[in-house]
Short mmCIF file of C-alpha atoms and ligand atoms in Angstrom, two decimals:
data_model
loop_
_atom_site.label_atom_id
_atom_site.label_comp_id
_atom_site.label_asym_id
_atom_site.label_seq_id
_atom_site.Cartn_x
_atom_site.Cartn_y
_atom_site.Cartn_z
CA UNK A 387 0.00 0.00 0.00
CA UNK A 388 1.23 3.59 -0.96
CA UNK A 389 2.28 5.55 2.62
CA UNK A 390 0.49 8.85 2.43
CA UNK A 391 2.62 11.45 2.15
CA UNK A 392 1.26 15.14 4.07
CA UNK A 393 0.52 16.49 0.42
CA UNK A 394 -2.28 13.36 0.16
CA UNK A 395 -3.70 14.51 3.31
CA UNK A 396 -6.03 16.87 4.15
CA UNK A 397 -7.85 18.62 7.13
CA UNK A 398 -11.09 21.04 7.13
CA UNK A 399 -13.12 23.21 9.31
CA UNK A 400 -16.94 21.68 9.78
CA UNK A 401 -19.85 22.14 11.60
CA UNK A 402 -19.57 20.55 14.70
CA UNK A 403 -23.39 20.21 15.33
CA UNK A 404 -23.90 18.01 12.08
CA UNK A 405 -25.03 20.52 9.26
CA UNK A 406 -22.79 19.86 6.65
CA UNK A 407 -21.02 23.12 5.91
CA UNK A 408 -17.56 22.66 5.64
CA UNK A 409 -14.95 25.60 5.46
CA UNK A 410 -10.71 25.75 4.08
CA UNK A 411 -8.68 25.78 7.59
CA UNK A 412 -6.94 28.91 5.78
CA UNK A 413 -10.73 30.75 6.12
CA UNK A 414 -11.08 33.68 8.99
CA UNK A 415 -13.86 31.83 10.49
CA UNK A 416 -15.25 30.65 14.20
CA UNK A 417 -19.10 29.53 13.71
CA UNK A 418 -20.84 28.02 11.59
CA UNK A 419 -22.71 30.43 9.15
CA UNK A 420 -25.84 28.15 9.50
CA UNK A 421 -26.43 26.82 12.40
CA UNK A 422 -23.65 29.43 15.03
CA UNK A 423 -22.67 26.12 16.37
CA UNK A 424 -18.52 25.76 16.79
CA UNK A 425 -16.18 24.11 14.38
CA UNK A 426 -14.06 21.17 14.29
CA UNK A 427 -11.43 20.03 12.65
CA UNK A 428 -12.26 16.96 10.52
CA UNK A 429 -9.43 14.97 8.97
CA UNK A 430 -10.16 12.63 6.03
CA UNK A 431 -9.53 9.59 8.70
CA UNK A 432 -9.97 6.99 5.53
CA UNK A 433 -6.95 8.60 3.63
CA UNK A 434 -5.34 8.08 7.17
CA UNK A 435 -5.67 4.69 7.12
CA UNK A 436 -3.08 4.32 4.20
CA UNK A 437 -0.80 3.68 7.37
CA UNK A 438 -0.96 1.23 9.47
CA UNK A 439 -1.65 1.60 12.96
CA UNK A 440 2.24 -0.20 13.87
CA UNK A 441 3.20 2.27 11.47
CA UNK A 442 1.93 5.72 12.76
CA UNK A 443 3.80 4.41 15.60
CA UNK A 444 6.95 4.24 14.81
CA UNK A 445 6.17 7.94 12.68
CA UNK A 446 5.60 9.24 16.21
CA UNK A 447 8.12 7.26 18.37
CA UNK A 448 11.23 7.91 15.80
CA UNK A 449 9.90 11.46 15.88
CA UNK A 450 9.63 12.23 19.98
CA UNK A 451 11.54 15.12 21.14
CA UNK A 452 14.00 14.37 18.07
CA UNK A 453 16.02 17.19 16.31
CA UNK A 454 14.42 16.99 13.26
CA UNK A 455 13.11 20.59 13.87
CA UNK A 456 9.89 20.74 13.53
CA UNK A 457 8.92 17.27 14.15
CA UNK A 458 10.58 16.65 17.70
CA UNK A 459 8.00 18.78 18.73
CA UNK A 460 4.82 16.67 20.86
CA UNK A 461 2.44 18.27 18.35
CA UNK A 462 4.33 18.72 15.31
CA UNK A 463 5.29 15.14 15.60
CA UNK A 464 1.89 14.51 14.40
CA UNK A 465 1.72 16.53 12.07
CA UNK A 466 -0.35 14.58 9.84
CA UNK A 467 -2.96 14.31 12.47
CA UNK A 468 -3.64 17.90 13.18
CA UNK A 469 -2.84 20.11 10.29
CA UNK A 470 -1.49 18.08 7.57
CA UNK A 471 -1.33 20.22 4.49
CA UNK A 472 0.24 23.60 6.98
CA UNK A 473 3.58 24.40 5.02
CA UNK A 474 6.69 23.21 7.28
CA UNK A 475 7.97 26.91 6.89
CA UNK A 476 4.68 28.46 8.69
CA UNK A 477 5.30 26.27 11.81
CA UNK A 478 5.79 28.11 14.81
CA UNK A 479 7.22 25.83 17.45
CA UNK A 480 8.28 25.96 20.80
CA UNK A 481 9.10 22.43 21.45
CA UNK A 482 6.13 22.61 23.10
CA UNK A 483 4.75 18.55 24.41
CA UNK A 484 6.81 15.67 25.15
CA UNK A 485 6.44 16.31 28.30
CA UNK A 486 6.80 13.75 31.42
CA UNK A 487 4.52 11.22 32.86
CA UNK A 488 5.27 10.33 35.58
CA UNK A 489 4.51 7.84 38.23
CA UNK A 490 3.28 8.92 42.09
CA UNK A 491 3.46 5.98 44.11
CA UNK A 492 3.72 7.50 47.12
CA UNK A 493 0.51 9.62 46.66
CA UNK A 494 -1.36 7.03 45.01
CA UNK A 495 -0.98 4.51 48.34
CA UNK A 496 -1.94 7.39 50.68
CA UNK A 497 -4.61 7.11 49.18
CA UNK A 498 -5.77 3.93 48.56
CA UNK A 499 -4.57 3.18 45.06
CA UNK A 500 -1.42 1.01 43.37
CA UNK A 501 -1.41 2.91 39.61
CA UNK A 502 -1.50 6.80 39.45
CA UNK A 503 0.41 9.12 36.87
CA UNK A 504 0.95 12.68 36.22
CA UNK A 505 0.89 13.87 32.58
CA UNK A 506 2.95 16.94 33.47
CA UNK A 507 1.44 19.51 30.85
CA UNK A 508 3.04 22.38 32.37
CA UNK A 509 6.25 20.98 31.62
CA UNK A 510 6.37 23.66 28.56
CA UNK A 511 7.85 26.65 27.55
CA UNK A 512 4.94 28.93 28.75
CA UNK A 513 4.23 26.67 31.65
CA UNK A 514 0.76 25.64 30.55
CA UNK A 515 -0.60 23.20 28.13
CA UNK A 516 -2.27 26.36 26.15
CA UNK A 517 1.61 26.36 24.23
CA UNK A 518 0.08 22.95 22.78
CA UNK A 519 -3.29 24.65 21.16
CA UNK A 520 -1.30 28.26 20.90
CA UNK A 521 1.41 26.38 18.17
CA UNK A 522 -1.43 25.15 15.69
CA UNK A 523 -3.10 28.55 15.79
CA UNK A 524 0.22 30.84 15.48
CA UNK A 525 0.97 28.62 12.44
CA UNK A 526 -1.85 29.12 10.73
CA UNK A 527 -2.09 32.43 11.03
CA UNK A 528 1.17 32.79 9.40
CA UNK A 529 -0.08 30.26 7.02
CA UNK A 530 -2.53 32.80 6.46
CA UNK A 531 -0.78 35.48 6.28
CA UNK A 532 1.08 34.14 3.70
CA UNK A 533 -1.32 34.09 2.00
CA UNK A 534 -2.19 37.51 1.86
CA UNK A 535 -5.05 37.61 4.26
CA UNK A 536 -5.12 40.77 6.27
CA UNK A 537 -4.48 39.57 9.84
CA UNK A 538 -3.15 42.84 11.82
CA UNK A 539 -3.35 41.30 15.14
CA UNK A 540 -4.23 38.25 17.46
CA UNK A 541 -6.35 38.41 20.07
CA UNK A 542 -7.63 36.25 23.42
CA UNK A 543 -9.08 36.75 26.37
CA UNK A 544 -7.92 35.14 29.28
CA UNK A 545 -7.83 33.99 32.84
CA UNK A 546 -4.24 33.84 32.42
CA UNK A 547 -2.84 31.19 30.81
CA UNK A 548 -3.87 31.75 27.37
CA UNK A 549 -2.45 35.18 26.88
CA UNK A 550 1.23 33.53 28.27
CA UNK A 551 1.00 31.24 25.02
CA UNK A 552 -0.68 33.66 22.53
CA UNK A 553 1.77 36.04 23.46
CA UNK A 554 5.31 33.88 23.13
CA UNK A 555 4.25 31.83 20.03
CA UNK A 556 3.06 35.71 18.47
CA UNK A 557 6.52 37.04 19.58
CA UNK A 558 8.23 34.14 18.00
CA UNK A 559 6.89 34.97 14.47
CA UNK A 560 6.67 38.76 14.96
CA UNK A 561 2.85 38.81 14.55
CA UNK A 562 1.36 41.90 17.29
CA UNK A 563 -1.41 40.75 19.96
CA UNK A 564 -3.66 41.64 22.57
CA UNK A 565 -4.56 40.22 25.35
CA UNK A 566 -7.70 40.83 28.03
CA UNK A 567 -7.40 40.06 31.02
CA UNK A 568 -9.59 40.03 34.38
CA UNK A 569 -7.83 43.12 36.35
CA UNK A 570 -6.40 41.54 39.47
CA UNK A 571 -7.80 38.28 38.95
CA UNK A 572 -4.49 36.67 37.11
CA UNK A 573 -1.53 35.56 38.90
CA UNK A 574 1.49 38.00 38.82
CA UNK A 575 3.79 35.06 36.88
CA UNK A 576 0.72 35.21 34.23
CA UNK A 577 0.63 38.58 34.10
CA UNK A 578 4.02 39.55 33.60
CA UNK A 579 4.26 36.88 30.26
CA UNK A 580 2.87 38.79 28.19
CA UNK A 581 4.24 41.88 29.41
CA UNK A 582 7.53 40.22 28.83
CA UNK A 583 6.68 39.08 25.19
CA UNK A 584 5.43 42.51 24.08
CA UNK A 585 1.66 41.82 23.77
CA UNK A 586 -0.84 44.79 23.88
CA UNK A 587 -1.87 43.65 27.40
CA UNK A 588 -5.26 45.33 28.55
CA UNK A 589 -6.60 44.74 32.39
CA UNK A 590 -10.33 44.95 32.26
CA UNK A 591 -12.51 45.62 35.68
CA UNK A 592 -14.42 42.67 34.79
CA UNK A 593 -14.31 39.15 35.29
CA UNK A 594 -13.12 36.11 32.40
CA UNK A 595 -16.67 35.96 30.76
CA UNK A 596 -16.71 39.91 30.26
CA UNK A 597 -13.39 39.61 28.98
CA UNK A 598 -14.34 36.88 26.70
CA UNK A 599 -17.92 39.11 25.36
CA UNK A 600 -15.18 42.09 24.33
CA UNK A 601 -12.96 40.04 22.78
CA UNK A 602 -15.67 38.60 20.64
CA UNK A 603 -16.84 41.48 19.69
CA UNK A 604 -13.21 43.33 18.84
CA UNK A 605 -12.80 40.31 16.39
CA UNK A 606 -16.03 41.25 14.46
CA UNK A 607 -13.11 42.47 12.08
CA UNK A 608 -11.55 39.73 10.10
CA UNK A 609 -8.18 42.04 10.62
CA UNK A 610 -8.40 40.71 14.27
CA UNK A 611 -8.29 37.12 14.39
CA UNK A 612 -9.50 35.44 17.96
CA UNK A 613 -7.24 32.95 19.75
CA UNK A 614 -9.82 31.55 22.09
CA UNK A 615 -10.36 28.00 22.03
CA UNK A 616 -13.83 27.84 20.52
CA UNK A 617 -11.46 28.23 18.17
CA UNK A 618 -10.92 25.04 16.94
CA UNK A 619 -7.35 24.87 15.54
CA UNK A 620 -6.02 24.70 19.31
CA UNK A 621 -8.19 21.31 19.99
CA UNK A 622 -6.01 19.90 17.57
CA UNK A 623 -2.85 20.62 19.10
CA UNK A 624 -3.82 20.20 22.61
CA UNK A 625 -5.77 16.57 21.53
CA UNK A 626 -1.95 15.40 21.22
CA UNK A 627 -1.56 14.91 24.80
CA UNK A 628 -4.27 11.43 24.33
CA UNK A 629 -1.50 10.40 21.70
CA UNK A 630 1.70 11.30 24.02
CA UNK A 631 -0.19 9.50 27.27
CA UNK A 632 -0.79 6.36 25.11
CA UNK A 633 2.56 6.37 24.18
CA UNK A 634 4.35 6.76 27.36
CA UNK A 635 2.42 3.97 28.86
CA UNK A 636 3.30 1.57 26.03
CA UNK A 637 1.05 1.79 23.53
CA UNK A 638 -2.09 1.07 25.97
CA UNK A 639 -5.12 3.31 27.54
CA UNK A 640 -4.99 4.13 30.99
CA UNK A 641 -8.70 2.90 32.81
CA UNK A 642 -9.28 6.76 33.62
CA UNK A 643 -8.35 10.26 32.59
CA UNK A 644 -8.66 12.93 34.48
CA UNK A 645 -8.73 16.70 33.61
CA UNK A 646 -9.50 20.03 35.46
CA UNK A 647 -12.39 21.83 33.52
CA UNK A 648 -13.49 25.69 32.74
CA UNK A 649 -14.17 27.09 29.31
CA UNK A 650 -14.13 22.73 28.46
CA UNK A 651 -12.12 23.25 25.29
CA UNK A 652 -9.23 20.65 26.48
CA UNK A 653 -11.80 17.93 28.34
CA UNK A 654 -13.23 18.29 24.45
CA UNK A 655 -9.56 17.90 23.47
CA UNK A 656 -8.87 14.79 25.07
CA UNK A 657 -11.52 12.67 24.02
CA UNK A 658 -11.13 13.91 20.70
CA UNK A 659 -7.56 12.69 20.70
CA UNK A 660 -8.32 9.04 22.11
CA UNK A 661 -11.34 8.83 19.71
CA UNK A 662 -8.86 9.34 16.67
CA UNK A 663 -6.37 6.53 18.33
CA UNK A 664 -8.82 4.23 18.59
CA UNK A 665 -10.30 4.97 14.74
CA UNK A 666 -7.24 4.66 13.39
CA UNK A 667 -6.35 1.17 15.58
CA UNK A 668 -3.62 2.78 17.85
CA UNK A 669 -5.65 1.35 20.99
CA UNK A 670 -8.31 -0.91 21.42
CA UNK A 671 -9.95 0.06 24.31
CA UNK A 672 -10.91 3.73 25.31
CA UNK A 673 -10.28 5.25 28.73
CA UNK A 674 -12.96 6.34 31.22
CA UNK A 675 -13.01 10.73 31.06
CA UNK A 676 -13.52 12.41 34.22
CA UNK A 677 -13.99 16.34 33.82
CA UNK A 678 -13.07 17.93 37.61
CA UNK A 679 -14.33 21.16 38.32
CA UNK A 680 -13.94 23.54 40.79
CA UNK A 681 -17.47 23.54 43.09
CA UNK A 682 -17.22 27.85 43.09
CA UNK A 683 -17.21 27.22 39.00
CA UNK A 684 -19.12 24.21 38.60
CA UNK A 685 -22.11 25.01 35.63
CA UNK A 686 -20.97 22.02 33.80
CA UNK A 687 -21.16 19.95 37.37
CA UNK A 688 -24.49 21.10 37.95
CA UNK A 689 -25.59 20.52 34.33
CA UNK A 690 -25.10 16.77 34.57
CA UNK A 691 -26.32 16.10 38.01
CA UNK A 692 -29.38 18.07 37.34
CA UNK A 693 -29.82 15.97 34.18
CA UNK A 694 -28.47 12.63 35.94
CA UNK A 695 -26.84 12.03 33.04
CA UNK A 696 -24.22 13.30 30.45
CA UNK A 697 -24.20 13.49 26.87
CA UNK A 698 -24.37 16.00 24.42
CA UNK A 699 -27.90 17.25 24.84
CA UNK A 700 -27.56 18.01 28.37
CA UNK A 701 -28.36 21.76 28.45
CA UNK A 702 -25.56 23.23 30.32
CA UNK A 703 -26.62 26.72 31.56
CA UNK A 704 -24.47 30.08 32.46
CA UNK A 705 -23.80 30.43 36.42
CA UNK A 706 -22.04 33.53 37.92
CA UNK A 707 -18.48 31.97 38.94
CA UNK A 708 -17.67 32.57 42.39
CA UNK A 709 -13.60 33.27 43.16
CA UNK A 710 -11.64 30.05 42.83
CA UNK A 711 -8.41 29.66 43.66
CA UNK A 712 -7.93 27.63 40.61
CA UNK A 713 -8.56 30.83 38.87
CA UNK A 714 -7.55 29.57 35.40
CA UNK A 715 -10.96 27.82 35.35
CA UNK A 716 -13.10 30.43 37.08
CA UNK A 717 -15.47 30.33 34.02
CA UNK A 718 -19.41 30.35 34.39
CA UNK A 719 -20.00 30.45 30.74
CA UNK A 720 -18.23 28.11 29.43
CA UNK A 721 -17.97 27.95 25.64
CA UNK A 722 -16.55 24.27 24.68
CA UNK A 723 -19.13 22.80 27.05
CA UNK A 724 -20.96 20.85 24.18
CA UNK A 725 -17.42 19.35 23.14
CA UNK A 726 -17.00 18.27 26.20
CA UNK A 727 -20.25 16.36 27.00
CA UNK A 728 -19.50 14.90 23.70
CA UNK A 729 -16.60 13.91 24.75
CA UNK A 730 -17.66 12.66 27.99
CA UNK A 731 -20.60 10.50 26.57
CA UNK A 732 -18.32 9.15 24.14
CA UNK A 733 -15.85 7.87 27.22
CA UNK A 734 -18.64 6.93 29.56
CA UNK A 735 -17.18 9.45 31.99
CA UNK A 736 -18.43 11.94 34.41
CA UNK A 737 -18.26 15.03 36.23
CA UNK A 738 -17.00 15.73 39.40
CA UNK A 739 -16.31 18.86 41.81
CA UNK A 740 -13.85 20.24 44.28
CA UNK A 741 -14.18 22.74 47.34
CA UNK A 742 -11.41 25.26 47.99
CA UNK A 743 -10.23 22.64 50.88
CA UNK A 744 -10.21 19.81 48.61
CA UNK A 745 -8.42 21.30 46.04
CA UNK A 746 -5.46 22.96 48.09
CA UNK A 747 -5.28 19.74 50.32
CA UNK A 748 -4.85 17.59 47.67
CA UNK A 749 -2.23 19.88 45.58
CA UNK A 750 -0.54 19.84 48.98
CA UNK A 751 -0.89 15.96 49.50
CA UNK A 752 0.79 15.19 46.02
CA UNK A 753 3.43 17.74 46.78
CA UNK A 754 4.85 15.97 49.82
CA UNK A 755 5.40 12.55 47.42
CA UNK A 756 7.36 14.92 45.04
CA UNK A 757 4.71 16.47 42.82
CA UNK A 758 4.65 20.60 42.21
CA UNK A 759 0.71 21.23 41.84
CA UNK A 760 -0.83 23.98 40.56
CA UNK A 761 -4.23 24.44 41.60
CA UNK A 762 -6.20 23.24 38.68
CA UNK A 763 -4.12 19.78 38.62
CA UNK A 764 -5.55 20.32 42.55
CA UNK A 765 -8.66 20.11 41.68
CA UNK A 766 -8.41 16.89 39.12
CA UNK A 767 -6.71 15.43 42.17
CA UNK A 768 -9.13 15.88 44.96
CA UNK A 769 -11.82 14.43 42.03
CA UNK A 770 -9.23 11.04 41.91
CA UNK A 771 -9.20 11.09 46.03
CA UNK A 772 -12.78 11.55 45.96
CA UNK A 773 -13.99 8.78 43.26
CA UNK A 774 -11.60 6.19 44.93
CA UNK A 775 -12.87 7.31 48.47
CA UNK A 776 -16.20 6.35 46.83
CA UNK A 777 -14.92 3.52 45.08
CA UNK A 778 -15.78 4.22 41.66
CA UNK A 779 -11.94 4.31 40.90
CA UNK A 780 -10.51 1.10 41.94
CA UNK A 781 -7.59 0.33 43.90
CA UNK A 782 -5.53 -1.77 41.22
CA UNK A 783 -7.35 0.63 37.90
CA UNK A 784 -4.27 2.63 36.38
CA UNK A 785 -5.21 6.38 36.59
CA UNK A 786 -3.72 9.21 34.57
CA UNK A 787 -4.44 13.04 35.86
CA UNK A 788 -3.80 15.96 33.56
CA UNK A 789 -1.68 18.67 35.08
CA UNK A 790 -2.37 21.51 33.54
CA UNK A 791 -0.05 24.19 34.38
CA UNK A 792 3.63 24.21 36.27
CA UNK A 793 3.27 24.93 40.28
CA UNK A 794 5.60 27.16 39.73
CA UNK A 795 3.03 29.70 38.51
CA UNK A 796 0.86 29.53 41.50
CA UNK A 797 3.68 30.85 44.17
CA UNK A 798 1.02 32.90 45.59
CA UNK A 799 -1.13 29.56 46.06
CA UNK A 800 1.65 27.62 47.48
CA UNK A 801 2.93 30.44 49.75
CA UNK A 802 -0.74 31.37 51.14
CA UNK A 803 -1.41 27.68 51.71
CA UNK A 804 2.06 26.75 53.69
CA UNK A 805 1.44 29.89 55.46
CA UNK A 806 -2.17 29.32 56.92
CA UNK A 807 -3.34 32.68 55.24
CA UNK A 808 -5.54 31.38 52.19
CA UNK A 809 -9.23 33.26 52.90
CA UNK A 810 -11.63 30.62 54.93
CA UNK A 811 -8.70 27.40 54.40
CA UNK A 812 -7.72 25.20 57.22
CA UNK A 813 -4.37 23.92 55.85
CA UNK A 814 -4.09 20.12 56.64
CA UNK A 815 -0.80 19.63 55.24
CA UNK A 816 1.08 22.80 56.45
CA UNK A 817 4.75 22.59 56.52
CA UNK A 818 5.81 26.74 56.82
CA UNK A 819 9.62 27.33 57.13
CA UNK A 820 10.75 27.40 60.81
CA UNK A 821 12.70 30.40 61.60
CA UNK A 822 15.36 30.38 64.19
CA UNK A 823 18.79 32.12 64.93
CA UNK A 824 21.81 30.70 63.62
CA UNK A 825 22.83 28.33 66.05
CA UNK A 826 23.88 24.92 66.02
CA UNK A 827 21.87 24.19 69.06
CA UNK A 828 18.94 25.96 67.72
CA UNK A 829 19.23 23.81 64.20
CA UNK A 830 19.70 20.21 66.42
CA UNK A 831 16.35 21.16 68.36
CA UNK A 832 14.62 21.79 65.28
CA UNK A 833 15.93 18.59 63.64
CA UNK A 834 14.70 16.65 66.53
CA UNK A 835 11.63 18.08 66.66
CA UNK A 836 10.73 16.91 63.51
CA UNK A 837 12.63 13.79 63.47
CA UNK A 838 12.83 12.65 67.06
CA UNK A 839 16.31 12.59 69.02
CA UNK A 840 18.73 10.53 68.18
C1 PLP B 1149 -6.97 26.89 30.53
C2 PLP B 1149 -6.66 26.10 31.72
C3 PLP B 1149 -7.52 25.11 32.20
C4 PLP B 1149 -8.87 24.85 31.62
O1 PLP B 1149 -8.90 24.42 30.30
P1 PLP B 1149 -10.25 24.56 29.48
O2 PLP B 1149 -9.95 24.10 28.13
O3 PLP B 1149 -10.63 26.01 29.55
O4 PLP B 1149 -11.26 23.73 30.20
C5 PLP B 1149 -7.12 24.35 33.29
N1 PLP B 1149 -5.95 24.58 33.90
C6 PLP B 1149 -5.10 25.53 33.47
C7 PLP B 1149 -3.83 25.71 34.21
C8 PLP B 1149 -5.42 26.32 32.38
O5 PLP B 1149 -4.57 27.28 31.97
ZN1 ZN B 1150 -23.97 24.24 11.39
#
């Protein structure tokens, strides 16, 4: 059989509700004209096929975190799976995926399991997975550009994370953009990204969503193209962490995934990117999905329990989000919701919540076997403690959770929390930094303490 080479490939924008309007992946467009339901990004999966599934593998594997620039990329290694016929010249990489998994033993006996991972998104250039969706879009817009169409700027808004991304991969390829952002509702590592990369950055008094209705309505223009991720071009990128988790654990699905949720563009993501393994006979079996959100930002939460179900029909309605401290999902409106119940009901997964306490004890619990966890990766964890304190997660089931962003991003979190001075939170797992004078005598009392004497 002939191997398909990228020119035999081809991807395209569609209706993601099921009309059939289909659109170039080069067009300025978000909605579909018909229906205003999102996009996806369909690939002609039969022309696919031409490989084998043994040999997309060894495509990917000879590929991982290679030299061959850009290929050793985690997304640009699969090229042919999210933008196939994007010119090599328009890519604009960071190296971004091929990150670690890795294994917490120590956590996962504390609490009651034998097989739990870390998929250690934030492992990245910006810090978040967003550089994995943030590389596909950059390169097409210099694709587009290219091209000749009029693109003057880029634009997101953002709790944070986003406008890190938009604004490194834009400086990269010397394309101007703006960012909105929540005034005082970002951390100061977030903030000063794109501050640092020279993006237009503009603090609005208003929270994510009003940030988000602005920024729709700035990119009326074609001239200002929006990054947010009901854009589709950044599911396609971030669906590569499915391939990179099935990879790293030989080839196999993990029994469960789990992933902290707010806008629901990467829960979306994620199925998306096991569906497309199993289609194309990477993996036989599908994992179980488990979408963890935070209980002050819960409307997708509420959604399903309301319904006692979930799958794509379930009307998910618009809540006021109260102050999380996983503010990077402090969304009440949250636009890839549909995606995400399709992806859900597709995984036979569910939805499950985290209070403030849960979320910081549990980021703290994973810290003292080693982990660095940011607050949303909190929040995916207190779902694992709470599903195998319930024992829908089994002891011996092998459990992957999606960390979303590096710890390191979150000082404020960590600080606050080791210090006892996070708003309403009793700290379980305090450990604050003793402070003494600078005596040996002082030091051997404080060792003992701790310790015991010897
Ligand atoms: C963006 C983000 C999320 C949420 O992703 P969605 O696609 O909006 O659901 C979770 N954690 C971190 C750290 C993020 O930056
Ligand atoms: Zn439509």
């Amino acid at each position: 059989m002939k191997t398909p080479s990228a020119d035999d490939l081809s991807a395209w924008f569609r209706c993601a509700e099921g009309c059939d309007f289909r659109a170039p992946l080069t067009e300025v467009i978000y909605r579909c004209p018909r229906c205003q339901g999102l996009l996806e990004v369909e690939h002609d999966l039969d022309a696919l096929r031409g490989r084998s599934a043994a040999e997309w593998k060894a495509l990917f594997e000879g590929r991982f975190r290679g030299g061959n620039w850009p290929f050793g990329s985690g997304v640009w290694g699969k090229k042919e799976w999210v933008y196939p016929q994007l010119a090599v010249e328009n890519v604009v990489s960071m190296y971004e995926g091929g990150t670690p998994l890795i294994r917490l033993d120590r956590y996962a006996s504390e609490i009651g399991l034998q097989d739990v991972w870390l998929k250690e998104c934030g492992v990245t250039h910006t810090g978040s997975f967003k550089d994995l969706g943030m590389t596909v879009l950059v390169s097409a817009v210099k694709e587009m550009r290219a091209r000749g169409v009029p693109i003057r700027a880029v634009a997101c808004a953002s709790t944070g994370d986003t406008s890190a991304a938009l604004a490194a991969y834009c400086a990269a390829s010397g394309i101007p953009s703006v960012v909105l952002l929540p005034r005082g509702k970002v951390s100061t590592a977030q903030l000063v990204q794109p501050v640092s990369n020279g993006a237009l950055v503009l603090e609005l008094d208003t929270d994510f969503d009003g940030c988000m209705r602005v920024v729709q309505d700035l990119s009326r223009t074609p001239e200002i193209y929006l990054a947010n991720s009901m854009n589709s071009l950044r599911i396609e990128g971030q669906k590569t962490v499915a391939v990179e988790v099935v990879q790293q654990l030989g080839w196999t699905s993990p029994d469960w995934v789990i992933i902290p949720g707010g806008n629901l563009g990467n829960a979306g993501a994620l199925g998306k990117g096991f569906l497309m393994l199993r289609d194309l006979g990477l993996v036989d079996r599908l994992p179980r999905l488990v979408v963890a959100q935070a209980e002050n930002a819960n409307p997708l939460y509420r959604a399903v329990k309301a319904a006692g179900r979930a799958a794509a029909d379930v009307p998910v309605e618009s809540i006021q989000a109260r102050t999380t401290l996983a503010s990077a999902i402090q969304i009440g409106a949250p636009v890839s919701a549909k995606r995400a119940l399709r992806a859900i009901e597709a995984l036979d997964g569910l939805v499950e919540q985290a209070s403030e306490q849960e979320l910081a004890d549990a980021a703290a619990r994973a810290d003292l076997s080693g982990a660095f966890a940011c607050p949303h990766t909190g929040v995916a964890l207190a779902a694992l403690e709470k599903l195998s304190a319930r024992g829908v997660i089994r002891p011996s089931e092998r459990v992957v959770v999606i960390s979303t962003a590096h710890g390191l991003k979150f000082s404020d979190f960590k600080v606050g929390y080791h210090e006892g001075t996070l708003p309403g939170l009793a700290p379980a797992l305090r450990n604050p930094p003793v402070r003494l004078p600078a005596t040996l005598a002082a030091v051997q009392d404080a060792v003992a303490a701790r310790f015991g004497a010897r």
